[in-house]
Short mmCIF file of C-alpha atoms in Angstrom, two decimals:
data_model
loop_
_atom_site.label_atom_id
_atom_site.label_comp_id
_atom_site.label_asym_id
_atom_site.label_seq_id
_atom_site.Cartn_x
_atom_site.Cartn_y
_atom_site.Cartn_z
CA MET A 1059 0.00 0.00 0.00
CA ILE A 1060 1.03 3.63 -0.53
CA PRO A 1061 2.48 5.14 2.68
CA VAL A 1062 0.05 7.54 4.34
CA PRO A 1063 2.65 10.32 4.75
CA LEU A 1064 3.28 10.25 0.97
CA VAL A 1065 -0.45 10.60 0.24
CA VAL A 1066 -0.75 13.45 2.73
CA CYS A 1067 2.25 15.27 1.22
CA VAL A 1068 0.99 14.91 -2.37
CA LEU A 1069 -2.59 15.94 -1.60
CA GLY A 1070 -1.47 18.73 0.74
CA GLY A 1071 1.00 20.08 -1.80
CA TRP A 1072 -1.55 20.03 -4.59
CA CYS A 1073 -4.22 21.71 -2.42
CA PHE A 1074 -1.72 24.44 -1.55
CA VAL A 1075 -0.89 25.07 -5.22
CA TYR A 1076 -4.53 25.03 -6.30
CA LEU A 1077 -5.76 27.29 -3.49
CA THR A 1078 -2.92 29.72 -4.18
CA ASP A 1079 -3.95 29.81 -7.84
CA VAL A 1080 -7.59 30.51 -6.93
CA LEU A 1081 -6.71 33.26 -4.44
CA LEU A 1082 -4.37 34.99 -6.88
CA LYS A 1083 -7.03 34.97 -9.60
CA LEU A 1084 -9.60 36.46 -7.21
CA SER A 1085 -7.20 39.13 -5.98
CA GLU A 1086 -8.02 42.64 -7.20
CA SER A 1087 -4.37 43.70 -6.96
CA TYR A 1088 -2.61 40.72 -8.54
CA GLY A 1089 -5.36 38.87 -10.41
CA HIS A 1090 -4.88 40.52 -13.82
CA CYS A 1091 -1.09 40.39 -13.68
CA TYR A 1092 -1.18 36.75 -12.54
CA GLU A 1093 -3.45 35.67 -15.39
CA MET A 1094 -1.29 37.58 -17.86
CA TRP A 1095 1.77 35.76 -16.52
CA LEU A 1096 0.04 32.36 -16.84
CA GLY A 1097 -0.95 33.17 -20.41
CA SER A 1098 2.56 34.25 -21.36
CA LYS A 1099 3.98 30.99 -19.98
CA GLY A 1100 1.25 28.81 -21.49
CA LEU A 1101 0.20 27.51 -18.07
CA SER A 1102 -3.30 26.64 -16.90
CA LEU A 1103 -4.46 24.93 -13.69
CA SER A 1104 -7.57 22.93 -12.93
CA PRO A 1105 -8.33 20.33 -10.23
CA PHE A 1106 -5.50 17.73 -10.29
CA HIS A 1107 -4.34 18.97 -13.67
CA ILE A 1108 -1.55 21.31 -14.81
CA ARG A 1109 -1.34 22.10 -18.53
CA TRP A 1110 1.64 23.68 -20.28
CA GLN A 1111 1.55 24.86 -23.90
CA THR A 1112 4.55 26.22 -25.76
CA SER A 1113 5.52 27.30 -29.24
CA LEU A 1114 9.21 26.76 -28.46
CA PHE A 1115 9.56 23.86 -30.90
CA ASN A 1116 7.46 25.25 -33.74
CA ARG A 1117 10.46 26.43 -35.77
CA LEU A 1118 12.14 23.05 -35.34
CA PHE A 1119 9.05 21.23 -36.59
CA SER A 1120 8.73 23.68 -39.48
CA ARG A 1121 12.31 23.05 -40.57
CA CYS A 1122 11.85 19.28 -40.32
CA ALA A 1123 8.73 19.52 -42.48
CA ARG A 1124 10.66 21.27 -45.26
CA ILE A 1125 13.51 18.72 -45.38
CA ASN A 1126 11.56 16.03 -47.24
CA PRO A 1127 7.84 16.79 -47.59
CA HIS A 1128 7.15 13.60 -49.56
CA ALA A 1129 8.65 11.39 -46.86
CA LEU A 1130 6.70 13.31 -44.23
CA TYR A 1131 3.50 12.80 -46.24
CA LEU A 1132 4.11 9.04 -46.39
CA TRP A 1133 4.92 8.99 -42.69
CA PHE A 1134 1.66 10.63 -41.63
CA THR A 1135 -0.30 8.62 -44.19
CA SER A 1136 1.01 5.52 -42.42
CA GLY A 1137 -0.18 7.10 -39.18
CA LEU A 1138 -3.62 7.58 -40.69
CA VAL A 1139 -3.84 3.91 -41.64
CA PHE A 1140 -2.63 2.89 -38.19
CA GLY A 1141 -5.23 5.16 -36.58
CA LEU A 1142 -8.08 3.47 -38.44
CA VAL A 1143 -6.78 0.00 -37.65
CA SER A 1144 -6.13 0.84 -34.01
CA MET A 1145 -9.62 2.34 -33.60
CA CYS A 1146 -11.24 -0.92 -34.69
CA GLY A 1147 -8.69 -3.01 -32.81
CA SER A 1148 -9.14 -1.05 -29.58
CA VAL A 1149 -12.89 -1.74 -29.60
CA VAL A 1150 -12.28 -5.48 -30.08
CA LEU A 1151 -9.64 -5.44 -27.34
CA LEU A 1152 -11.93 -3.64 -24.88
CA ILE A 1153 -14.75 -6.09 -25.57
CA ARG A 1154 -12.39 -9.02 -25.00
CA THR A 1155 -11.02 -7.47 -21.80
CA LEU A 1156 -14.54 -6.83 -20.51
CA GLN A 1157 -15.47 -10.47 -21.15
CA GLN A 1158 -12.40 -11.66 -19.22
CA THR A 1159 -13.19 -9.34 -16.31
CA VAL A 1160 -16.82 -10.47 -16.09
CA HIS A 1161 -15.71 -14.11 -16.23
CA GLN A 1162 -13.26 -13.54 -13.36
CA MET A 1163 -15.94 -11.79 -11.30
CA THR A 1164 -18.44 -14.62 -11.72
CA SER A 1165 -15.95 -17.47 -11.34
CA ASP A 1166 -15.17 -19.04 -7.96
CA HIS A 1167 -11.60 -19.73 -9.04
CA PRO A 1168 -10.50 -16.87 -11.34
CA GLN A 1169 -7.65 -17.71 -13.67
CA GLY A 1170 -5.37 -15.41 -15.60
CA ALA A 1171 -6.08 -12.28 -13.57
CA ASN A 1172 -2.61 -10.95 -14.41
CA GLN A 1173 -2.69 -12.00 -18.07
CA GLN A 1174 -5.06 -9.34 -19.37
CA THR A 1175 -3.69 -7.03 -22.05
CA LEU A 1176 -5.26 -3.96 -20.44
CA GLN A 1177 -5.33 -3.47 -16.66
CA VAL A 1178 -6.27 -0.60 -14.39
CA VAL A 1179 -3.18 0.57 -12.50
CA VAL A 1180 -3.58 1.60 -8.85
CA PRO A 1181 -0.34 2.71 -7.12
CA GLY A 1182 0.26 0.78 -3.94
CA ILE A 1183 -2.00 -2.12 -4.98
CA ASN A 1184 -0.90 -3.53 -8.32
CA LEU A 1185 1.85 -0.95 -8.83
CA PRO A 1186 4.62 -1.09 -6.17
CA VAL A 1187 5.52 2.21 -4.58
CA SER A 1188 9.16 1.52 -5.49
CA GLN A 1189 8.16 1.59 -9.17
CA LEU A 1190 6.46 5.00 -9.10
CA ALA A 1191 9.56 6.80 -10.41
CA TYR A 1192 9.64 4.51 -13.47
CA PHE A 1193 5.89 4.88 -13.94
CA PHE A 1194 5.78 8.68 -13.93
CA SER A 1195 8.98 9.05 -15.98
CA ALA A 1196 7.66 6.72 -18.67
CA LEU A 1197 4.25 8.43 -18.49
CA LEU A 1198 5.88 11.83 -19.04
CA VAL A 1199 7.82 10.63 -22.09
CA SER A 1200 4.79 8.82 -23.52
CA GLY A 1201 2.53 11.81 -22.86
CA VAL A 1202 4.86 14.23 -24.67
CA ILE A 1203 5.15 11.89 -27.66
CA HIS A 1204 1.39 11.45 -27.61
CA GLU A 1205 0.91 15.12 -28.49
CA LEU A 1206 2.33 14.24 -31.94
CA GLY A 1207 -0.43 11.59 -32.31
CA VAL A 1208 -1.26 7.97 -31.38
CA TRP A 1209 0.86 6.80 -34.37
CA HIS A 1210 3.97 8.13 -32.64
CA ASN A 1211 3.04 6.33 -29.41
CA PHE A 1212 3.04 3.11 -31.41
CA VAL A 1213 6.42 4.01 -32.96
CA LEU A 1214 7.83 4.76 -29.48
CA CYS A 1215 6.48 1.44 -28.23
CA VAL A 1216 8.18 -0.45 -31.09
CA ALA A 1217 11.45 1.48 -30.58
CA ALA A 1218 11.50 0.68 -26.84
CA LEU A 1219 10.71 -2.97 -27.60
CA CYS A 1220 13.63 -3.18 -30.05
CA PHE A 1221 15.96 -1.49 -27.55
CA LEU A 1222 14.88 -3.95 -24.85
CA PHE A 1223 15.46 -6.89 -27.19
CA LEU A 1224 18.92 -5.60 -28.18
CA LEU A 1225 19.94 -4.61 -24.66
CA PRO A 1226 22.16 -7.73 -24.09
CA VAL A 1227 24.01 -6.91 -27.32
CA LEU A 1228 24.37 -3.20 -26.51
CA LEU A 1229 25.68 -3.93 -23.00
CA PHE A 1230 27.85 -6.88 -24.03
CA PRO A 1231 31.19 -5.01 -23.65
CA VAL A 1232 30.50 -4.31 -19.95
CA TYR A 1233 27.82 -6.84 -18.92
CA TYR A 1234 27.39 -10.52 -19.80
CA THR A 1235 24.31 -12.77 -19.68
CA GLY A 1236 23.50 -16.47 -19.68
CA ALA A 1237 25.62 -17.47 -16.69
CA GLY A 1238 22.81 -17.38 -14.14
CA ALA A 1239 20.46 -15.01 -12.34
CA LEU A 1240 22.29 -12.27 -10.43
CA VAL A 1241 20.81 -11.19 -7.08
CA THR A 1242 20.29 -7.41 -6.92
CA GLU A 1243 18.07 -7.19 -3.83
CA VAL A 1244 17.06 -9.41 -0.90
CA VAL A 1245 14.08 -8.40 1.25
CA GLN A 1246 15.20 -8.08 4.85
CA GLY A 1247 13.61 -10.61 7.18
CA SER A 1248 12.52 -12.81 4.27
CA PRO A 1249 13.29 -16.55 4.04
CA ALA A 1250 16.16 -15.73 1.64
CA ASP A 1251 17.81 -13.33 4.10
CA GLY A 1252 20.35 -14.22 6.78
CA PRO A 1253 23.97 -15.37 7.13
CA ARG A 1254 23.28 -18.60 5.22
CA GLY A 1255 20.93 -16.96 2.73
CA LEU A 1256 21.47 -15.01 -0.45
CA SER A 1257 23.43 -11.78 -0.71
CA ILE A 1258 23.52 -9.01 -3.29
CA GLY A 1259 25.89 -10.05 -6.05
CA ASP A 1260 25.31 -13.81 -5.70
CA MET A 1261 24.83 -15.70 -8.96
CA VAL A 1262 22.06 -18.32 -8.71
CA THR A 1263 22.74 -21.19 -11.12
CA GLY A 1264 20.33 -23.88 -9.97
CA LEU A 1265 17.18 -24.75 -8.03
CA GLU A 1266 17.31 -28.44 -7.11
CA ASP A 1267 18.06 -30.19 -10.43
CA CYS A 1268 16.69 -27.29 -12.50
CA ASP A 1269 19.41 -25.22 -14.19
CA VAL A 1270 19.07 -21.43 -13.91
CA ARG A 1271 20.71 -19.39 -16.67
CA THR A 1272 18.29 -16.46 -16.78
CA VAL A 1273 15.61 -14.84 -14.63
CA GLU A 1274 13.05 -16.57 -16.85
CA ASP A 1275 14.61 -19.92 -15.90
CA TRP A 1276 14.37 -18.92 -12.22
CA ASN A 1277 10.63 -18.20 -12.53
CA SER A 1278 10.01 -21.35 -14.56
CA CYS A 1279 11.89 -23.54 -12.07
CA LEU A 1280 9.96 -22.12 -9.12
CA THR A 1281 6.67 -22.70 -10.93
CA THR A 1282 7.67 -26.30 -11.66
CA LEU A 1283 8.70 -26.91 -8.05
CA THR A 1284 5.41 -25.44 -6.84
CA HIS A 1285 3.28 -27.86 -8.86
CA THR A 1286 5.38 -31.03 -8.52
CA PRO A 1287 5.85 -33.33 -5.51
CA GLN A 1288 8.76 -32.82 -3.18
CA THR A 1289 12.06 -34.10 -4.58
CA GLY A 1290 13.54 -37.19 -2.91
CA TYR A 1291 17.25 -37.82 -2.32
CA CYS A 1292 19.02 -41.15 -2.80
CA VAL A 1293 21.15 -41.88 0.27
CA PRO A 1294 23.26 -45.00 1.06
CA THR A 1295 21.70 -47.12 3.79
CA HIS A 1296 24.84 -47.24 5.93
CA THR A 1297 24.75 -43.47 6.46
CA LEU A 1298 21.33 -43.73 8.09
CA GLN A 1299 21.90 -46.80 10.25
CA PRO A 1300 23.68 -44.92 13.10
CA SER A 1301 20.67 -42.62 13.45
CA TRP A 1302 18.28 -45.56 13.62
CA ALA A 1303 19.98 -46.85 16.75
CA HIS A 1304 19.67 -43.54 18.64
CA GLY A 1305 16.04 -42.75 18.04
CA ARG A 1306 12.61 -44.22 17.70
CA VAL A 1307 11.35 -45.17 14.26
CA TYR A 1308 7.94 -43.78 13.20
CA ARG A 1309 6.01 -45.60 10.51
CA ARG A 1310 3.55 -43.57 8.43
CA LEU A 1311 0.26 -44.70 6.89
CA ASP A 1312 1.87 -44.97 3.44
CA THR A 1313 4.38 -47.53 4.87
CA SER A 1314 7.24 -45.03 4.73
CA ILE A 1315 9.40 -44.57 7.83
CA GLU A 1316 10.21 -41.31 9.61
CA CYS A 1317 13.36 -40.67 11.62
CA CYS A 1318 11.55 -38.40 14.09
CA SER A 1319 8.09 -37.30 15.19
CA ASN A 1320 8.14 -34.17 13.01
CA ASN A 1321 7.14 -31.83 15.85
CA SER A 1322 10.34 -29.78 16.03
CA LEU A 1323 10.35 -26.09 15.09
CA THR A 1324 14.04 -26.04 14.18
CA ASP A 1325 14.83 -29.48 12.75
CA LEU A 1326 13.45 -31.01 9.58
CA CYS A 1327 12.23 -34.58 9.68
CA PHE A 1328 12.76 -36.98 6.77
CA SER A 1329 10.92 -40.12 5.78
CA TYR A 1330 12.50 -42.92 3.78
CA THR A 1331 11.66 -46.04 1.82
CA LYS A 1332 13.91 -48.77 0.47
CA LEU A 1333 14.59 -48.55 -3.25
CA GLN A 1334 14.84 -51.20 -5.88
CA ASP A 1335 17.57 -51.00 -8.55
CA LYS A 1336 15.13 -49.66 -11.17
CA GLU A 1337 13.86 -46.97 -8.80
CA VAL A 1338 17.35 -45.68 -8.13
CA ARG A 1339 17.71 -44.63 -11.75
CA HIS A 1340 14.71 -42.29 -11.49
CA THR A 1341 15.66 -40.66 -8.21
CA ASN A 1342 18.14 -37.96 -7.27
CA ARG A 1343 21.15 -40.32 -7.47
CA HIS A 1344 23.92 -40.80 -5.03
CA PRO A 1345 27.38 -41.35 -6.62
CA ASP A 1346 27.64 -44.83 -5.11
CA THR A 1347 24.60 -46.42 -6.77
CA HIS A 1348 25.91 -49.96 -6.20
CA SER A 1349 25.46 -49.81 -2.42
CA PRO A 1350 22.02 -50.34 -0.81
CA SER A 1351 20.13 -47.07 -0.91
CA VAL A 1352 16.98 -45.50 0.44
CA CYS A 1353 14.95 -42.56 -0.85
CA VAL A 1354 14.93 -39.80 1.75
CA THR A 1355 12.12 -37.24 1.42
CA PRO A 1356 11.42 -34.24 3.70
CA SER A 1357 8.26 -34.73 5.74
CA LEU A 1358 6.46 -31.53 4.75
CA GLU A 1359 2.77 -30.73 4.64
CA ASN A 1360 0.57 -28.87 2.18
CA GLN A 1361 2.56 -26.92 -0.45
CA THR A 1362 5.73 -26.46 1.59
CA ARG A 1363 8.92 -27.49 -0.20
CA LEU A 1364 12.58 -27.98 0.65
CA ILE A 1365 14.59 -26.34 -2.14
CA ARG A 1366 18.36 -26.27 -2.61
CA LEU A 1367 19.68 -23.10 -4.24
CA THR A 1368 23.06 -23.34 -5.94
CA HIS A 1369 25.04 -20.09 -5.96
CA PRO A 1370 28.77 -20.81 -6.32
CA PRO A 1371 31.31 -20.36 -4.90
CA ASN A 1372 29.23 -20.24 -1.71
CA THR A 1373 27.65 -23.30 -0.14
CA GLN A 1374 24.15 -24.24 -1.17
CA MET A 1375 21.26 -22.41 0.46
CA LEU A 1376 18.36 -24.45 1.85
CA PHE A 1377 14.90 -22.91 1.63
CA VAL A 1378 11.86 -24.37 3.41
CA GLY A 1379 8.52 -22.80 2.56
CA TYR A 1380 6.11 -22.00 -0.24
CA PRO A 1381 8.16 -21.52 -3.46
CA PRO A 1382 6.43 -18.27 -4.61
CA HIS A 1383 7.55 -16.66 -1.34
CA LEU A 1384 11.13 -17.12 -2.50
CA GLN A 1385 10.21 -15.41 -5.76
CA TYR A 1386 8.93 -12.33 -3.95
CA ALA A 1387 11.87 -12.23 -1.51
CA VAL A 1388 14.59 -11.86 -4.16
CA SER A 1389 15.11 -9.47 -7.09
CA LEU A 1390 17.32 -10.74 -9.89
CA THR A 1391 18.72 -9.67 -13.24
CA ASN A 1392 20.16 -11.42 -16.27
CA PHE A 1393 23.07 -8.96 -16.51
CA ALA A 1394 26.31 -9.56 -14.61
CA PRO A 1395 29.04 -6.87 -14.67
CA ARG A 1396 32.40 -7.70 -16.21
CA PHE A 1397 34.17 -5.19 -13.96
CA GLY A 1398 33.81 -4.67 -10.25
CA PHE A 1399 33.23 -0.91 -10.40
CA LEU A 1400 30.08 -1.25 -12.53
CA ASN A 1401 26.67 -0.72 -10.94
CA LEU A 1402 24.49 -3.82 -10.64
CA ASP A 1403 21.29 -1.78 -11.00
CA LEU A 1404 22.08 0.03 -14.27
CA PRO A 1405 20.77 -2.74 -16.60
CA VAL A 1406 17.76 -3.19 -14.28
CA VAL A 1407 16.93 0.52 -14.50
CA MET A 1408 17.19 0.52 -18.29
CA GLU A 1409 15.21 -2.69 -18.63
CA THR A 1410 12.44 -1.60 -16.25
CA PHE A 1411 12.12 1.84 -17.83
CA CYS A 1412 11.79 0.29 -21.31
CA LYS A 1413 9.07 -2.06 -20.06
CA TYR A 1414 7.09 0.83 -18.61
CA VAL A 1415 7.48 2.86 -21.82
CA ILE A 1416 6.24 -0.11 -23.85
CA SER A 1417 3.29 -0.61 -21.53
CA LEU A 1418 2.22 3.01 -21.13
CA SER A 1419 2.92 4.20 -24.67
CA GLY A 1420 1.12 1.15 -26.05
CA ALA A 1421 -1.81 1.82 -23.72
CA LEU A 1422 -2.02 5.44 -24.85
CA ALA A 1423 -1.99 4.33 -28.48
CA VAL A 1424 -4.80 1.83 -27.87
CA VAL A 1425 -7.02 3.63 -25.37
CA ASN A 1426 -6.94 7.01 -27.13
CA SER A 1427 -8.02 5.33 -30.36
CA VAL A 1428 -11.31 4.23 -28.77
CA PRO A 1429 -14.27 6.15 -30.28
CA CYS A 1430 -15.01 7.94 -27.01
CA PHE A 1431 -15.86 11.49 -26.05
CA ALA A 1432 -12.83 13.74 -25.33
CA LEU A 1433 -10.34 11.21 -26.72
CA ASP A 1434 -8.54 11.19 -30.06
CA GLY A 1435 -10.90 8.48 -31.19
CA GLN A 1436 -13.72 11.04 -31.25
CA TRP A 1437 -12.06 13.07 -34.00
CA MET A 1438 -10.85 9.97 -35.81
CA LEU A 1439 -14.40 8.62 -35.94
CA SER A 1440 -15.79 11.98 -37.05
CA ALA A 1441 -13.27 12.20 -39.91
CA LEU A 1442 -13.96 8.58 -40.92
CA LEU A 1443 -17.72 9.14 -41.06
CA GLU A 1444 -17.33 12.32 -43.08
CA ALA A 1445 -15.12 10.49 -45.55
CA THR A 1446 -17.27 7.38 -45.97
CA LEU A 1447 -20.90 8.34 -45.34
CA VAL A 1448 -21.18 11.51 -47.41
CA THR A 1449 -22.69 9.70 -50.40
CA VAL A 1450 -24.76 7.28 -48.31
CA VAL A 1451 -26.11 9.67 -45.64
CA THR A 1452 -26.33 13.05 -47.29
CA ASP A 1453 -27.81 14.90 -44.31
CA ARG A 1454 -25.01 16.20 -42.05
CA GLN A 1455 -27.20 16.08 -38.94
CA HIS A 1456 -27.94 12.40 -39.54
CA ARG A 1457 -24.21 11.67 -39.84
CA GLU A 1458 -23.58 13.54 -36.60
CA LEU A 1459 -26.36 11.56 -34.92
CA ILE A 1460 -24.78 8.27 -36.06
CA GLY A 1461 -21.43 9.46 -34.77
CA PHE A 1462 -23.00 10.47 -31.44
CA PHE A 1463 -24.43 7.00 -30.81
CA LEU A 1464 -21.16 5.34 -31.82
CA LEU A 1465 -19.26 7.62 -29.44
CA LEU A 1466 -21.81 6.89 -26.72
CA GLY A 1467 -21.28 3.14 -27.15
CA GLY A 1468 -17.49 3.50 -27.14
CA SER A 1469 -17.59 5.70 -24.05
CA ALA A 1470 -19.81 3.19 -22.23
CA LEU A 1471 -17.46 0.35 -23.21
CA LEU A 1472 -14.40 2.20 -21.92
CA ALA A 1473 -16.17 3.29 -18.71
CA ALA A 1474 -17.29 -0.29 -18.01
CA ASN A 1475 -13.73 -1.58 -18.44
CA VAL A 1476 -12.33 1.09 -16.11
CA ALA A 1477 -15.02 0.63 -13.44
CA LEU A 1478 -14.93 -3.18 -13.38
CA GLY A 1479 -11.14 -3.25 -13.67
CA LEU A 1480 -10.84 -0.85 -10.74
CA TRP A 1481 -13.22 -2.99 -8.72
CA MET A 1482 -11.25 -6.14 -9.52
CA VAL A 1483 -7.98 -4.51 -8.43
CA THR A 1484 -9.22 -2.97 -5.18
CA ALA A 1485 -11.75 -5.58 -4.06
CA ARG A 1486 -9.48 -8.66 -4.18
#
């Protein structure tokens, strides 16, 4: 959740700015001069909104337009085609998203809640507070580019996607990938923290028998370990015999044997069964497979797992708990520095910023193409109707009436997605 002091500071600061603006406008002494100053700077204030207009770049745009008018014509013609396609595609996407949301609301076991293409973002709920700097920076860049049109938001999205894809190549001289998942942050007090846990700079190369070369491998391995039974370990019988003589043997209902009563808060109890030669081949092998062996399995309940993390040159870390908790306790990156003076977080910052630009710029391109009041889709639809219905519907008022009902439907579709999406995010 968003810290209360941060909310108080933001709301208090905005209220101070807005009230100061209102008082200055109402002032008989400074009101006229203040409004003249706002007009000269291109500034205007309204509740929770500051608008800045400038003609500073007009000469630059004018010079660019005169360099190659034909290329510029083709460029904006491509934008026109994209606008028409995106307007139709945005309606289909919103309908599909609304269907998914309704299905999740009516289902007892919702699936794919985080797989929707469009999601309502609420800081502190589905947007971590630590990511707010990335969010607003990417929103600023995407918003400025959006003033050139939704076509340029799409171009920015593609450019950021290409940069993200080529990032390992661009950083290859100073960072390498494919050797494992590098730890960049460990949550204090989490199961991964502590003297025998993970540290910043550790390179994780394996989870049990699952090799980890990238962060994607890390997530895939944890998902596999979550949905598969606990791994057993093949141990020679003679290593367990001394422990049998010192303690009582507990036999479980499934005929397996436990070395203890499994009621300790600090020690982990194991159960074991004798293996046949064929079974040894399918178990986590011991080097001496010719000696009598038993399969030793941690006696854990529910979805708790014992997981060995390999992060050389340190000893293996043992994790006992629910595997997704390990995923939330550690932040990792694919990029490892070639030199000690390099910052571990630089590739993470670049990668995260690109992802936010792709997400937000793509969302602006899609959402603003919806035929909805006060969005770019309103003028796109109006221009489309004027270009296609002139010969079919000759009366201008009838064309405007058709456009009004289409805009009303698009506005209702967008409002339903926002309202239900907001409810899904805040209610669960």
